[in-house]
mmCIF file of C-alpha atoms in Angstrom:
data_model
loop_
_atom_site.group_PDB
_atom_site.id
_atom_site.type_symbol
_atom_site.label_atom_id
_atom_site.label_comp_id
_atom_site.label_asym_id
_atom_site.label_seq_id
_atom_site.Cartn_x
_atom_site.Cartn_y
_atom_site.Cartn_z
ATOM 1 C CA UNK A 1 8.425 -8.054 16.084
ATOM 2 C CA UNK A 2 10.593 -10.952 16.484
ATOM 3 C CA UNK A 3 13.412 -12.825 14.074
ATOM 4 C CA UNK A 4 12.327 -12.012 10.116
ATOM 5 C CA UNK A 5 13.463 -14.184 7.945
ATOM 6 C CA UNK A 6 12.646 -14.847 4.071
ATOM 7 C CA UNK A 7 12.511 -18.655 2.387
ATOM 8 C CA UNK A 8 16.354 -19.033 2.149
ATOM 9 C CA UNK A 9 16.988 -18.320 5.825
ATOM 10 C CA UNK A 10 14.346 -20.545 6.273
ATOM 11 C CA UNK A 11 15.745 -23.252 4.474
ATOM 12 C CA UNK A 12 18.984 -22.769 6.915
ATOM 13 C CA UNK A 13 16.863 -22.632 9.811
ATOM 14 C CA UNK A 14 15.294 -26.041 8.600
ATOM 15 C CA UNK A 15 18.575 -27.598 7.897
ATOM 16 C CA UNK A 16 20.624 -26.864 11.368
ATOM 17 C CA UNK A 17 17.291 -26.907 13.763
ATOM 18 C CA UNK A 18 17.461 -30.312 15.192
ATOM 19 C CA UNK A 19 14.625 -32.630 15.124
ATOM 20 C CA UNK A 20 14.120 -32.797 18.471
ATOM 21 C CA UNK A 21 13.087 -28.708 18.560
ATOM 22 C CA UNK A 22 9.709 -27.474 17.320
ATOM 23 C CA UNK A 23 9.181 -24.228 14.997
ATOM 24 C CA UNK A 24 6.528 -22.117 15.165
ATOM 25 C CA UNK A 25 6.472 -19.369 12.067
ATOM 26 C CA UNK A 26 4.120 -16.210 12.175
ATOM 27 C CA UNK A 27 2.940 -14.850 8.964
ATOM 28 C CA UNK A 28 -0.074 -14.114 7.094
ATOM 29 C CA UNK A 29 -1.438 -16.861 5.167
ATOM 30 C CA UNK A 30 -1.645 -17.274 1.577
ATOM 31 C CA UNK A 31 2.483 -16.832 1.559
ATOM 32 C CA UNK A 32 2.548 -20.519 1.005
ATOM 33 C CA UNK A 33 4.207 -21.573 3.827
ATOM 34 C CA UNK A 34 2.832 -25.328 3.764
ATOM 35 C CA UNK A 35 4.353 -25.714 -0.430
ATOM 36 C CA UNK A 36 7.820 -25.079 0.468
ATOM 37 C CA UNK A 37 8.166 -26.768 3.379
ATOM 38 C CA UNK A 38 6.511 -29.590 1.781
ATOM 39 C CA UNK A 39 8.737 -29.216 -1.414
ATOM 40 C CA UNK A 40 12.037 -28.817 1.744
ATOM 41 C CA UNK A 41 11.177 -31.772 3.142
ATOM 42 C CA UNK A 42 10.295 -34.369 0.519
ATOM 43 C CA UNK A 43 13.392 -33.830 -1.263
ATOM 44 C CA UNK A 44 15.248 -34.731 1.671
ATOM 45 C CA UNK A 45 12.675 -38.055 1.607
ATOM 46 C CA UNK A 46 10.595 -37.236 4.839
ATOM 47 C CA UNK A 47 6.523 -37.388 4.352
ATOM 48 C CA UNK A 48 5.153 -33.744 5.758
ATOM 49 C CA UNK A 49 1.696 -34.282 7.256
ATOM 50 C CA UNK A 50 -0.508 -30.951 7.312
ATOM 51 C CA UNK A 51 -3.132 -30.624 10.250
ATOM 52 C CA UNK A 52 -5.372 -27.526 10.093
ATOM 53 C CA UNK A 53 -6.417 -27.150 13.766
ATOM 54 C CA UNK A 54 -8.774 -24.567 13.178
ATOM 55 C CA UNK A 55 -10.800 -26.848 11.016
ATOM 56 C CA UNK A 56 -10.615 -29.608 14.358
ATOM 57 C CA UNK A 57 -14.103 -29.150 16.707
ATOM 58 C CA UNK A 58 -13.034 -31.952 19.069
ATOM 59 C CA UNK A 59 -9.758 -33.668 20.181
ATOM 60 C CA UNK A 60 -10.894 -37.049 18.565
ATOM 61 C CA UNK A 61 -9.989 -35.423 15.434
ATOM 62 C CA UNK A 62 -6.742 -35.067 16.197
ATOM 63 C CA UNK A 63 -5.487 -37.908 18.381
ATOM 64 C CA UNK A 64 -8.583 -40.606 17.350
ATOM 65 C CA UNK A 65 -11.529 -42.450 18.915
ATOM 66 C CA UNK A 66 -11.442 -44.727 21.550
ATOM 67 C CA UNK A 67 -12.225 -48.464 21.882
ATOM 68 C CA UNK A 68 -12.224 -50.867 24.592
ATOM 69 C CA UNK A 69 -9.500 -53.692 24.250
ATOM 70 C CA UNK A 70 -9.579 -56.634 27.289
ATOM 71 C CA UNK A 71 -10.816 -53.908 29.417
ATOM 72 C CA UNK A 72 -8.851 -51.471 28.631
ATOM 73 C CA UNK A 73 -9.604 -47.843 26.567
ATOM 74 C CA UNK A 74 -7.099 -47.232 23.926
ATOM 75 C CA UNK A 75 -7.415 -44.743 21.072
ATOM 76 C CA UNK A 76 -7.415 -45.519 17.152
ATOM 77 C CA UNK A 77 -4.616 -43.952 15.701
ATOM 78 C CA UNK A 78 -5.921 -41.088 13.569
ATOM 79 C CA UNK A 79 -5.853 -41.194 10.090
ATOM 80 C CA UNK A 80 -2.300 -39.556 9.566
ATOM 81 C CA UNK A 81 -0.895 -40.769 12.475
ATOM 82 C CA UNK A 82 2.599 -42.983 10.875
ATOM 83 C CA UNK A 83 2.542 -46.526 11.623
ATOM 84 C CA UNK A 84 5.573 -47.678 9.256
ATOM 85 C CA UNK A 85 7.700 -46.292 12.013
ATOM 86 C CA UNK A 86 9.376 -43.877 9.688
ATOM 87 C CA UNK A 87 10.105 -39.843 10.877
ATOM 88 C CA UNK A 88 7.607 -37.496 9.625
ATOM 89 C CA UNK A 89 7.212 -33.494 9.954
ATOM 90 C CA UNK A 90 4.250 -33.182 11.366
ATOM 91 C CA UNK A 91 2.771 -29.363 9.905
ATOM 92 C CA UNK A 92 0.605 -27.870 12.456
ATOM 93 C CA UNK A 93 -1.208 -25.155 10.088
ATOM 94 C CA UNK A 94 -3.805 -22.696 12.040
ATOM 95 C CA UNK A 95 -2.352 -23.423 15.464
ATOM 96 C CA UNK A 96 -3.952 -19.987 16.894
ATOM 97 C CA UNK A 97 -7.162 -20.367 15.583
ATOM 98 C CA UNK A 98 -7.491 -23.765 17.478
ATOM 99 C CA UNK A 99 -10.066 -24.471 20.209
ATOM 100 C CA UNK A 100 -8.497 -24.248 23.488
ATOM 101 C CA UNK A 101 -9.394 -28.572 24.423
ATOM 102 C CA UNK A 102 -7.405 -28.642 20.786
ATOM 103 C CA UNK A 103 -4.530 -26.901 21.861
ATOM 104 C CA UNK A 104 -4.480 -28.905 25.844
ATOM 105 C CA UNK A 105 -3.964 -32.044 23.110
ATOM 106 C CA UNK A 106 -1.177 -30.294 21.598
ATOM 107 C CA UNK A 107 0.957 -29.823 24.476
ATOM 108 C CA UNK A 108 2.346 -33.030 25.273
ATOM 109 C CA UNK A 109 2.531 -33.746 21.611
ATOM 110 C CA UNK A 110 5.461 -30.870 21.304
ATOM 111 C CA UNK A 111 7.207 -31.260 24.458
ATOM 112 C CA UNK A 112 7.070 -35.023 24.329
ATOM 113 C CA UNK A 113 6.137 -36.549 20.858
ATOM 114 C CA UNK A 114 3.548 -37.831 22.226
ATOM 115 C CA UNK A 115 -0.569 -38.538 21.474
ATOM 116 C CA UNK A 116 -2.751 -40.123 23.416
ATOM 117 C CA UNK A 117 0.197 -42.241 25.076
ATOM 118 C CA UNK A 118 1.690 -43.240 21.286
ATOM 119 C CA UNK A 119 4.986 -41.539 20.606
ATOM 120 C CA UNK A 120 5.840 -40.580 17.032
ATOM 121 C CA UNK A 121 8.637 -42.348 15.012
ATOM 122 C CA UNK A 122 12.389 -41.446 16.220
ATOM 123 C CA UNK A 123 13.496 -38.566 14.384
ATOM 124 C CA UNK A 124 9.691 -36.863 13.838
ATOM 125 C CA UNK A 125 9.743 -33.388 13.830
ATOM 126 C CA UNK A 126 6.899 -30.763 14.981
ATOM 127 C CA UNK A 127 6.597 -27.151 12.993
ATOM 128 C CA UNK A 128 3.447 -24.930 13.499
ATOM 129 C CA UNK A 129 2.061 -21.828 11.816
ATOM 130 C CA UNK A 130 -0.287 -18.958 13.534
ATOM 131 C CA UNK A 131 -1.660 -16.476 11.439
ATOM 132 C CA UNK A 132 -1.019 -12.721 12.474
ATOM 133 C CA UNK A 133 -3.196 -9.535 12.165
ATOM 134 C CA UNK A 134 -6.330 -7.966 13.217
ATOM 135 C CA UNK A 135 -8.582 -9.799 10.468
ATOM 136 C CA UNK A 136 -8.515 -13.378 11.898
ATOM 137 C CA UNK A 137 -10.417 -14.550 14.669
ATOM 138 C CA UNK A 138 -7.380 -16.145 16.676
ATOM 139 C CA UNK A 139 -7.174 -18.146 20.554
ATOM 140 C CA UNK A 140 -4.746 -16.633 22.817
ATOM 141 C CA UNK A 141 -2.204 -19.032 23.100
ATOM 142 C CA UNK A 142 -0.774 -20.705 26.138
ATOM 143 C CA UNK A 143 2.790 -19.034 26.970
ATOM 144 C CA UNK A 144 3.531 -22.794 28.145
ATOM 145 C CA UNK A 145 3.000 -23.536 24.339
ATOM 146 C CA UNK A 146 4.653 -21.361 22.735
ATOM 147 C CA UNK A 147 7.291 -21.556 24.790
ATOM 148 C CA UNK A 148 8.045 -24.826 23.541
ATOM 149 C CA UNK A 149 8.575 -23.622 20.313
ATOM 150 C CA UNK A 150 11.624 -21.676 18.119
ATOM 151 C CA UNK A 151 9.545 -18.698 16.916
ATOM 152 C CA UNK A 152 10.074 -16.725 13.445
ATOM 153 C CA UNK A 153 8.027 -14.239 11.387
ATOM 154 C CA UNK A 154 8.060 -15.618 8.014
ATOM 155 C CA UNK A 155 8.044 -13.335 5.301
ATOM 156 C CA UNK A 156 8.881 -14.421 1.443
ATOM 157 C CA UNK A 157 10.392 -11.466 -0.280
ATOM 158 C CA UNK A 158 8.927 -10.565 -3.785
ATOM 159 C CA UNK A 159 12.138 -11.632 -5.458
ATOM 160 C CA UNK A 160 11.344 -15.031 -4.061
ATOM 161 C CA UNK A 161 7.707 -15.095 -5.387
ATOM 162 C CA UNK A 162 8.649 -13.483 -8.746
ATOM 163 C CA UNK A 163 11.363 -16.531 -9.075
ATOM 164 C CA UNK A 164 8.846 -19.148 -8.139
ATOM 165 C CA UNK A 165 5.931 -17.539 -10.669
ATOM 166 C CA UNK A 166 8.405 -18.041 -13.173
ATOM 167 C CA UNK A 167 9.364 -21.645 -12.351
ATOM 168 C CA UNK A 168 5.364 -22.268 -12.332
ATOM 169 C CA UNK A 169 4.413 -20.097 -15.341
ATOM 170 C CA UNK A 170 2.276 -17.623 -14.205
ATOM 171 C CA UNK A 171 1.324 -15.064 -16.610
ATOM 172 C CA UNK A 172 3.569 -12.732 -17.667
ATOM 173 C CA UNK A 173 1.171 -9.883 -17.054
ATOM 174 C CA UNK A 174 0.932 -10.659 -13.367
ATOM 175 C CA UNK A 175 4.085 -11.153 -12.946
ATOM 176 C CA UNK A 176 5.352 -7.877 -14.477
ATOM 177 C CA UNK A 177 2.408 -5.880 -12.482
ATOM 178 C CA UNK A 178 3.920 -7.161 -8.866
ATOM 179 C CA UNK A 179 7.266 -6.628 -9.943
ATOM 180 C CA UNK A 180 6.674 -3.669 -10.451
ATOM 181 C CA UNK A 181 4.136 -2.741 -7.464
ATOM 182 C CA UNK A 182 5.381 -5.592 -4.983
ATOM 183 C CA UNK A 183 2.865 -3.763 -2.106
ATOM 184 C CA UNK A 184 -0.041 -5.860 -3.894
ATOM 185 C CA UNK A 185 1.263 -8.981 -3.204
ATOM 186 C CA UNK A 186 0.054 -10.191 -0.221
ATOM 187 C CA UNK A 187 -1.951 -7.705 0.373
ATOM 188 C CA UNK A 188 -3.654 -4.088 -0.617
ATOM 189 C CA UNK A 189 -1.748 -0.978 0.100
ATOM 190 C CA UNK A 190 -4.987 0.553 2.166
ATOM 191 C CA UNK A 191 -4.964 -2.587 4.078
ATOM 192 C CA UNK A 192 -1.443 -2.478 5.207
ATOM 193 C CA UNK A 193 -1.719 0.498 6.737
ATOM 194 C CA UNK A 194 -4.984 -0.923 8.666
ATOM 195 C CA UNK A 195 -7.559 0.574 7.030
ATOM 196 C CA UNK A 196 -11.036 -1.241 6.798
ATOM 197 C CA UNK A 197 -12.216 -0.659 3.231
ATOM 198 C CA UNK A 198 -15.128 -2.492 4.408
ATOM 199 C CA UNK A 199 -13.653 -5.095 0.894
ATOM 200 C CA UNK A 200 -13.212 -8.066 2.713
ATOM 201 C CA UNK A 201 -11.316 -9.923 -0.237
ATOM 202 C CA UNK A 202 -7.813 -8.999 -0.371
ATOM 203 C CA UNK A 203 -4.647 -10.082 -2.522
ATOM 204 C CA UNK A 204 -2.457 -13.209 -1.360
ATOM 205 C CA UNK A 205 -0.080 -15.886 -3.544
ATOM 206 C CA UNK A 206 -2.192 -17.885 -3.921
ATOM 207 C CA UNK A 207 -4.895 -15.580 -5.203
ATOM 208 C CA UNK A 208 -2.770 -14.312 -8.072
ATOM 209 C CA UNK A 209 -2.060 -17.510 -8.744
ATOM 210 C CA UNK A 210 -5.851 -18.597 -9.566
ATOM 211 C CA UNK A 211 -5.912 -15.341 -11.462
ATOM 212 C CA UNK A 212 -3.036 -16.343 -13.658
ATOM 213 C CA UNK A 213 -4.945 -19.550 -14.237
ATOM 214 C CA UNK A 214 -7.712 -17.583 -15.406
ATOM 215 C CA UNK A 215 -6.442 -15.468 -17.814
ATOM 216 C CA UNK A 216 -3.295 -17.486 -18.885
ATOM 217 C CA UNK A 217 -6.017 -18.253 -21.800
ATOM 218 C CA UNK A 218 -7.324 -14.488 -22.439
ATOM 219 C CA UNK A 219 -5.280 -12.357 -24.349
ATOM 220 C CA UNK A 220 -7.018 -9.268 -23.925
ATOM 221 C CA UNK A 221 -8.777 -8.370 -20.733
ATOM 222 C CA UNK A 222 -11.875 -6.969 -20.457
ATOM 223 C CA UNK A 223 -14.688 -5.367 -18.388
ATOM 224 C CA UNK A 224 -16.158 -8.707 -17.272
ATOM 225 C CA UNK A 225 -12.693 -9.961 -16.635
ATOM 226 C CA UNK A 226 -12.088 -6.918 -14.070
ATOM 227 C CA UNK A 227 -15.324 -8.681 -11.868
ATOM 228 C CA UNK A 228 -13.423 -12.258 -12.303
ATOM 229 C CA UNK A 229 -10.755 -11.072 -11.154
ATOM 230 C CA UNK A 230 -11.874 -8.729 -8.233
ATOM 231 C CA UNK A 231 -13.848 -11.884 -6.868
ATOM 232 C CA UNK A 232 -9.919 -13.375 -6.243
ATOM 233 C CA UNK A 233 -7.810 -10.552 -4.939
ATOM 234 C CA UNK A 234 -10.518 -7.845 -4.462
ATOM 235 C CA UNK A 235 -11.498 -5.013 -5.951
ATOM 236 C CA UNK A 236 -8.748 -2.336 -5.303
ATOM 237 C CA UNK A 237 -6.326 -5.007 -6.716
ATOM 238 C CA UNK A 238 -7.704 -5.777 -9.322
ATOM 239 C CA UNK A 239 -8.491 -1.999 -10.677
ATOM 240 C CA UNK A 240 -5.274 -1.572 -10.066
ATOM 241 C CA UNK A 241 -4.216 -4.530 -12.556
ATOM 242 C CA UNK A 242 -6.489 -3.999 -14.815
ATOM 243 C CA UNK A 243 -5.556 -0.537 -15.513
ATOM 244 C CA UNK A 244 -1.731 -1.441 -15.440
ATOM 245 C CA UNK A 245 -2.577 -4.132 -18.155
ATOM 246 C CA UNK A 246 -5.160 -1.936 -19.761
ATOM 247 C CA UNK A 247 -4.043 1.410 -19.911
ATOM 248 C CA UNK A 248 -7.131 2.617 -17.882
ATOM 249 C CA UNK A 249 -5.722 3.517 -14.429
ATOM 250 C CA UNK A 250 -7.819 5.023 -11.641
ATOM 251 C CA UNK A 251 -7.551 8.365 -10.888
ATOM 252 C CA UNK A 252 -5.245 9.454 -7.769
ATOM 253 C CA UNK A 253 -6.610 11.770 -4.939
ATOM 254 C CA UNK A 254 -4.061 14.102 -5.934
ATOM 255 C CA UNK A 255 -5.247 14.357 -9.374
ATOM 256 C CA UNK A 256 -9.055 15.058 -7.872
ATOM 257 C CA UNK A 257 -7.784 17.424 -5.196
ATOM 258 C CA UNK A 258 -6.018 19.720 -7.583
ATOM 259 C CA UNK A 259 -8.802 20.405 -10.302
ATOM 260 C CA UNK A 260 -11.926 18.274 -9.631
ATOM 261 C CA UNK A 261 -14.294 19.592 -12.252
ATOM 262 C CA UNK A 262 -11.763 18.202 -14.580
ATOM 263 C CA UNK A 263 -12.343 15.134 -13.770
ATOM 264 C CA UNK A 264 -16.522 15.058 -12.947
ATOM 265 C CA UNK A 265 -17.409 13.080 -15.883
ATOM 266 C CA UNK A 266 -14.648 10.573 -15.780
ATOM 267 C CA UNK A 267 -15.744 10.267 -11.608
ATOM 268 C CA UNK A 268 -19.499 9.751 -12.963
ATOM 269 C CA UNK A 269 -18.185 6.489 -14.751
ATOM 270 C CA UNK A 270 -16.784 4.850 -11.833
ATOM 271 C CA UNK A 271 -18.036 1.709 -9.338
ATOM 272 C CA UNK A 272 -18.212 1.780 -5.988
ATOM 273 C CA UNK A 273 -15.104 0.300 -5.802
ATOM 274 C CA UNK A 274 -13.384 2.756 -7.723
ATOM 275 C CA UNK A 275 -14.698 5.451 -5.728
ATOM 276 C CA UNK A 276 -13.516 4.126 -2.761
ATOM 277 C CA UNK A 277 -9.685 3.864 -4.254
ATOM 278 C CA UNK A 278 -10.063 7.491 -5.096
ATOM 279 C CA UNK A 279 -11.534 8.433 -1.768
ATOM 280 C CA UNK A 280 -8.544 6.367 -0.201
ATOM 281 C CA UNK A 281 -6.455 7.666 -2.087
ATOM 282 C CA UNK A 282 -7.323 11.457 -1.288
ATOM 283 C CA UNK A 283 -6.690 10.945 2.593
ATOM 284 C CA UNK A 284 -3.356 9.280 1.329
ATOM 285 C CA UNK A 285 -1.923 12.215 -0.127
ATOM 286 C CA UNK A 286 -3.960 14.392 2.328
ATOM 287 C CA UNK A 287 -1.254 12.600 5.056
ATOM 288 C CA UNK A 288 1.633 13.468 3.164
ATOM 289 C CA UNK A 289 1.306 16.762 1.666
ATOM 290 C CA UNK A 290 -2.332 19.116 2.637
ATOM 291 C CA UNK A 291 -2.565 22.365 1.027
ATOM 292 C CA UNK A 292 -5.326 24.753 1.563
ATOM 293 C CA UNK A 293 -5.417 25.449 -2.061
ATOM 294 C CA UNK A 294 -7.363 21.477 -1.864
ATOM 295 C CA UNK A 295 -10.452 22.836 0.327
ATOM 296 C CA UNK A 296 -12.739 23.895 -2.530
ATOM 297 C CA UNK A 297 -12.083 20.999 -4.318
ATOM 298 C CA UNK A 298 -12.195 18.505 -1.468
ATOM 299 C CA UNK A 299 -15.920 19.979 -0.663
ATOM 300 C CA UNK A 300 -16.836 19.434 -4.478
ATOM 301 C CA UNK A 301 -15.953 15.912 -4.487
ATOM 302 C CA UNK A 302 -17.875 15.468 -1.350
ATOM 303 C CA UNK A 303 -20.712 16.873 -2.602
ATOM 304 C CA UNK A 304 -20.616 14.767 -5.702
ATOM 305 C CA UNK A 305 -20.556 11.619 -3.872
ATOM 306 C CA UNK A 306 -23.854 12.842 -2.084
ATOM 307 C CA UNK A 307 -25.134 13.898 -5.168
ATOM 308 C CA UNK A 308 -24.542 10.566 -6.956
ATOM 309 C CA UNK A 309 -26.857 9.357 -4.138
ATOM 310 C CA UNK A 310 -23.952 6.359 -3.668
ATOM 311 C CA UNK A 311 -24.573 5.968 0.065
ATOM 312 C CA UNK A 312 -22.009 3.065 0.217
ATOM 313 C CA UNK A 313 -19.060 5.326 -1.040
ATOM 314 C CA UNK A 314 -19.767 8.411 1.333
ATOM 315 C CA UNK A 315 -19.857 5.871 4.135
ATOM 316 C CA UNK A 316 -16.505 5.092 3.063
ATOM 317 C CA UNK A 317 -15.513 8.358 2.680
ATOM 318 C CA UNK A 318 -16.409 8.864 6.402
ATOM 319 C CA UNK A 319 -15.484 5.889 7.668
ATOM 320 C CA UNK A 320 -11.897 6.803 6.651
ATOM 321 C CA UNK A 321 -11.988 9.928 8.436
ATOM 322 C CA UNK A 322 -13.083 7.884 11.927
ATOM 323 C CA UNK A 323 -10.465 5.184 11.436
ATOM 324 C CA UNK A 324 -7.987 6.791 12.991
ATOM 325 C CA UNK A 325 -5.235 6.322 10.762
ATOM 326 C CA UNK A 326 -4.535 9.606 8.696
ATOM 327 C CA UNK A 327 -4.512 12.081 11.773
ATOM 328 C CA UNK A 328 -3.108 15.007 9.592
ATOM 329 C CA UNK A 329 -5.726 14.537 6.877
ATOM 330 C CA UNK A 330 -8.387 14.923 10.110
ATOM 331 C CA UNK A 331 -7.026 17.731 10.782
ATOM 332 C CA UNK A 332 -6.892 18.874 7.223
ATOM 333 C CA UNK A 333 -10.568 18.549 7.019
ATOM 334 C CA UNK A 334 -11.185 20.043 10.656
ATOM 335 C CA UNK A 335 -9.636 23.452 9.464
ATOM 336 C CA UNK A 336 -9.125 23.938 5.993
ATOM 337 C CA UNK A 337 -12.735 21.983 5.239
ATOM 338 C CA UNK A 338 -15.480 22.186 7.492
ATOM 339 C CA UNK A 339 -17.910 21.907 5.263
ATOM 340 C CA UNK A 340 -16.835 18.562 4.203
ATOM 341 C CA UNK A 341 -16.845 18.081 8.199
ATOM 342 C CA UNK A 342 -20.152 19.339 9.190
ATOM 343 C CA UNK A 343 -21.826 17.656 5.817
ATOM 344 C CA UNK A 344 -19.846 13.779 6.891
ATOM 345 C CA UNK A 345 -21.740 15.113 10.533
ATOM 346 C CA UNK A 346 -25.176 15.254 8.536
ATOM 347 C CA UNK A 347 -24.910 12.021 6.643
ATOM 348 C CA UNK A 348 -24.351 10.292 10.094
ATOM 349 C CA UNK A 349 -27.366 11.448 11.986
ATOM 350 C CA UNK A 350 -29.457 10.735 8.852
ATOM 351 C CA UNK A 351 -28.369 6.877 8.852
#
């Protein structure tokens, strides 16, 4: 991991960094990186241009088409491209999930100023953005590239976002959930410790943001609402909202592992995507504290998820125990639980 910085060490970055050097920040997306540097910039009177490269297929889209002029091939200037001769920052969103003739185009735009032989205004400056993490399909990037960049891992503090909300008047009730569990911000807590869920919509800014347009108007949430507002920040998320708005929380592993027949009939009640929150749960606190007093009950909840016949959430209940990532619940399971071991082995060979 390279330099971290939040917004305001950002903003001194921006202010000292002179034109003349290009920034490249790493984050994921959805921390609205392109906002405040367009908010930074036009204050201070510059126009910000945003390309997203991984929405170009061919170099024309970037640098124009050509046309033949007294013999002579010359390109168009592309849409954006400033002819007023005034500065711009020129925002070069998605730069690792360019194609590679995209990227060959970029080159002698950063270390030069340059496209297709036109230079940009005096004073023009170049800032990129690459998304990081295992769920984007990303291009390796040149190390001739990057190198012509000043590189920082951008990452907006909650504080930050919680100030901004406020300025924007997002609902209270999101507001007060994230304050108070900042880990679903920009993303969900399985996720973070890279687990596939196999829930492929996940929490960002932005996301709460549509949600607080949503519901700014509803006063009091309901059942349907939890299915708007899983299709924006996923499910996990948005159980987990819900029941901090609502009262009705899902139940923790912990609470499963240590009397599970206590809790049957509330487990018959749940989705899919409740189950799997328990389930994740469970290997959570698995990790941090087994006790062999959990076997019994372990094999019990296994058992009801096969009895249930809810193939998707025993698949997730394995799948967690293959990802690698809680090595001491494994091992939990291995020796304190074969059962739940030999029965996960069963369910496989039957797929």
């Amino acid at each position: 991991m390279g330099v971290v910085i939040d917004t305001k060490k950002l903003f001194h970055i921006l202010s000292v960094t002179p034109a003349s050097q290009n920034i490249m920040l790493v984050g994921r997306h959805g921390v609205g990186k392109s906002e405040i540097l367009s908010n930074f910039y036009e204050s201070q009177g510059y126009k910000l241009v945003t390309l997203f490269l991984g929405q170009m297929s061919d170099p024309g889209d970037l640098i124009g088409l050509p046309r033949l002029t007294n013999e002579r091939t010359e390109f168009v200037p592309p849409y954006w491209f400033p002819t007023d001769g005034q500065p711009i920052v020129l925002f070069l969103d998605e730069l690792n999930r360019a194609r590679p003739e995209i990227l060959q185009t970029i080159m002698d735009l950063a270390l030069n100023r340059k496209l297709a032989g036109r230079s940009l205004p005096e004073g023009s400056r170049i800032i990129s953005a690459i998304n990081e993490g295992d769920e984007y399909q990303l291009t390796m990037l040149d190390p001739a590239l990057v190198s012509r960049f000043n590189i920082y891992y951008f990452c907006p503090t909650v504080d930050e976002w919680l100030l901004w909300a406020e300025q924007e008047g997002v609902d209270k009730r999101i507001t007060s959930f994230i304050a108070n569990e900042g880990t679903w911000l920009d993303g969900a807590e399985g996720q973070k410790n890279g687990i596939d869920t196999g829930l492929d919509k996940y929490p960002d800014r932005r996301a709460w943001k549509r949600v607080s347009d949503i519901i700014s108007n509803i006063p009091e949430l309901t059942d349907d609402d939890l299915d708007v507002i899983a299709g924006i920040v996923g499910a996990p998320a948005a159980s987990r909202f819900y029941g901090s708005v609502t009262g009705k929380r899902v139940l923790s592993g912990a609470e499963v592992l240590n009397d599970f027949e206590a809790h049957n009939e509330t487990l018959r009640k749940y989705l899919l995507h409740q189950l799997a929150m328990v389930n994740e749960s469970i290997y959570r606190h698995l990790e941090l504290a087994p006790s062999p007093k959990y076997a019994n009950n372990l094999e019990a909840y296994f058992d009801f998820l096969v009895s249930i016949e809810n193939k998707e959430a025993v698949a997730h209940f394995t799948h967690l125990f293959e990802s690698g990532n809680y090595q001491k619940a494994v091992l939990f399971i291995t020796q304190q639980a074969p059962g739940v071991f030999d029965k996960m082995g069963a369910f496989i060979a039957e797929l």
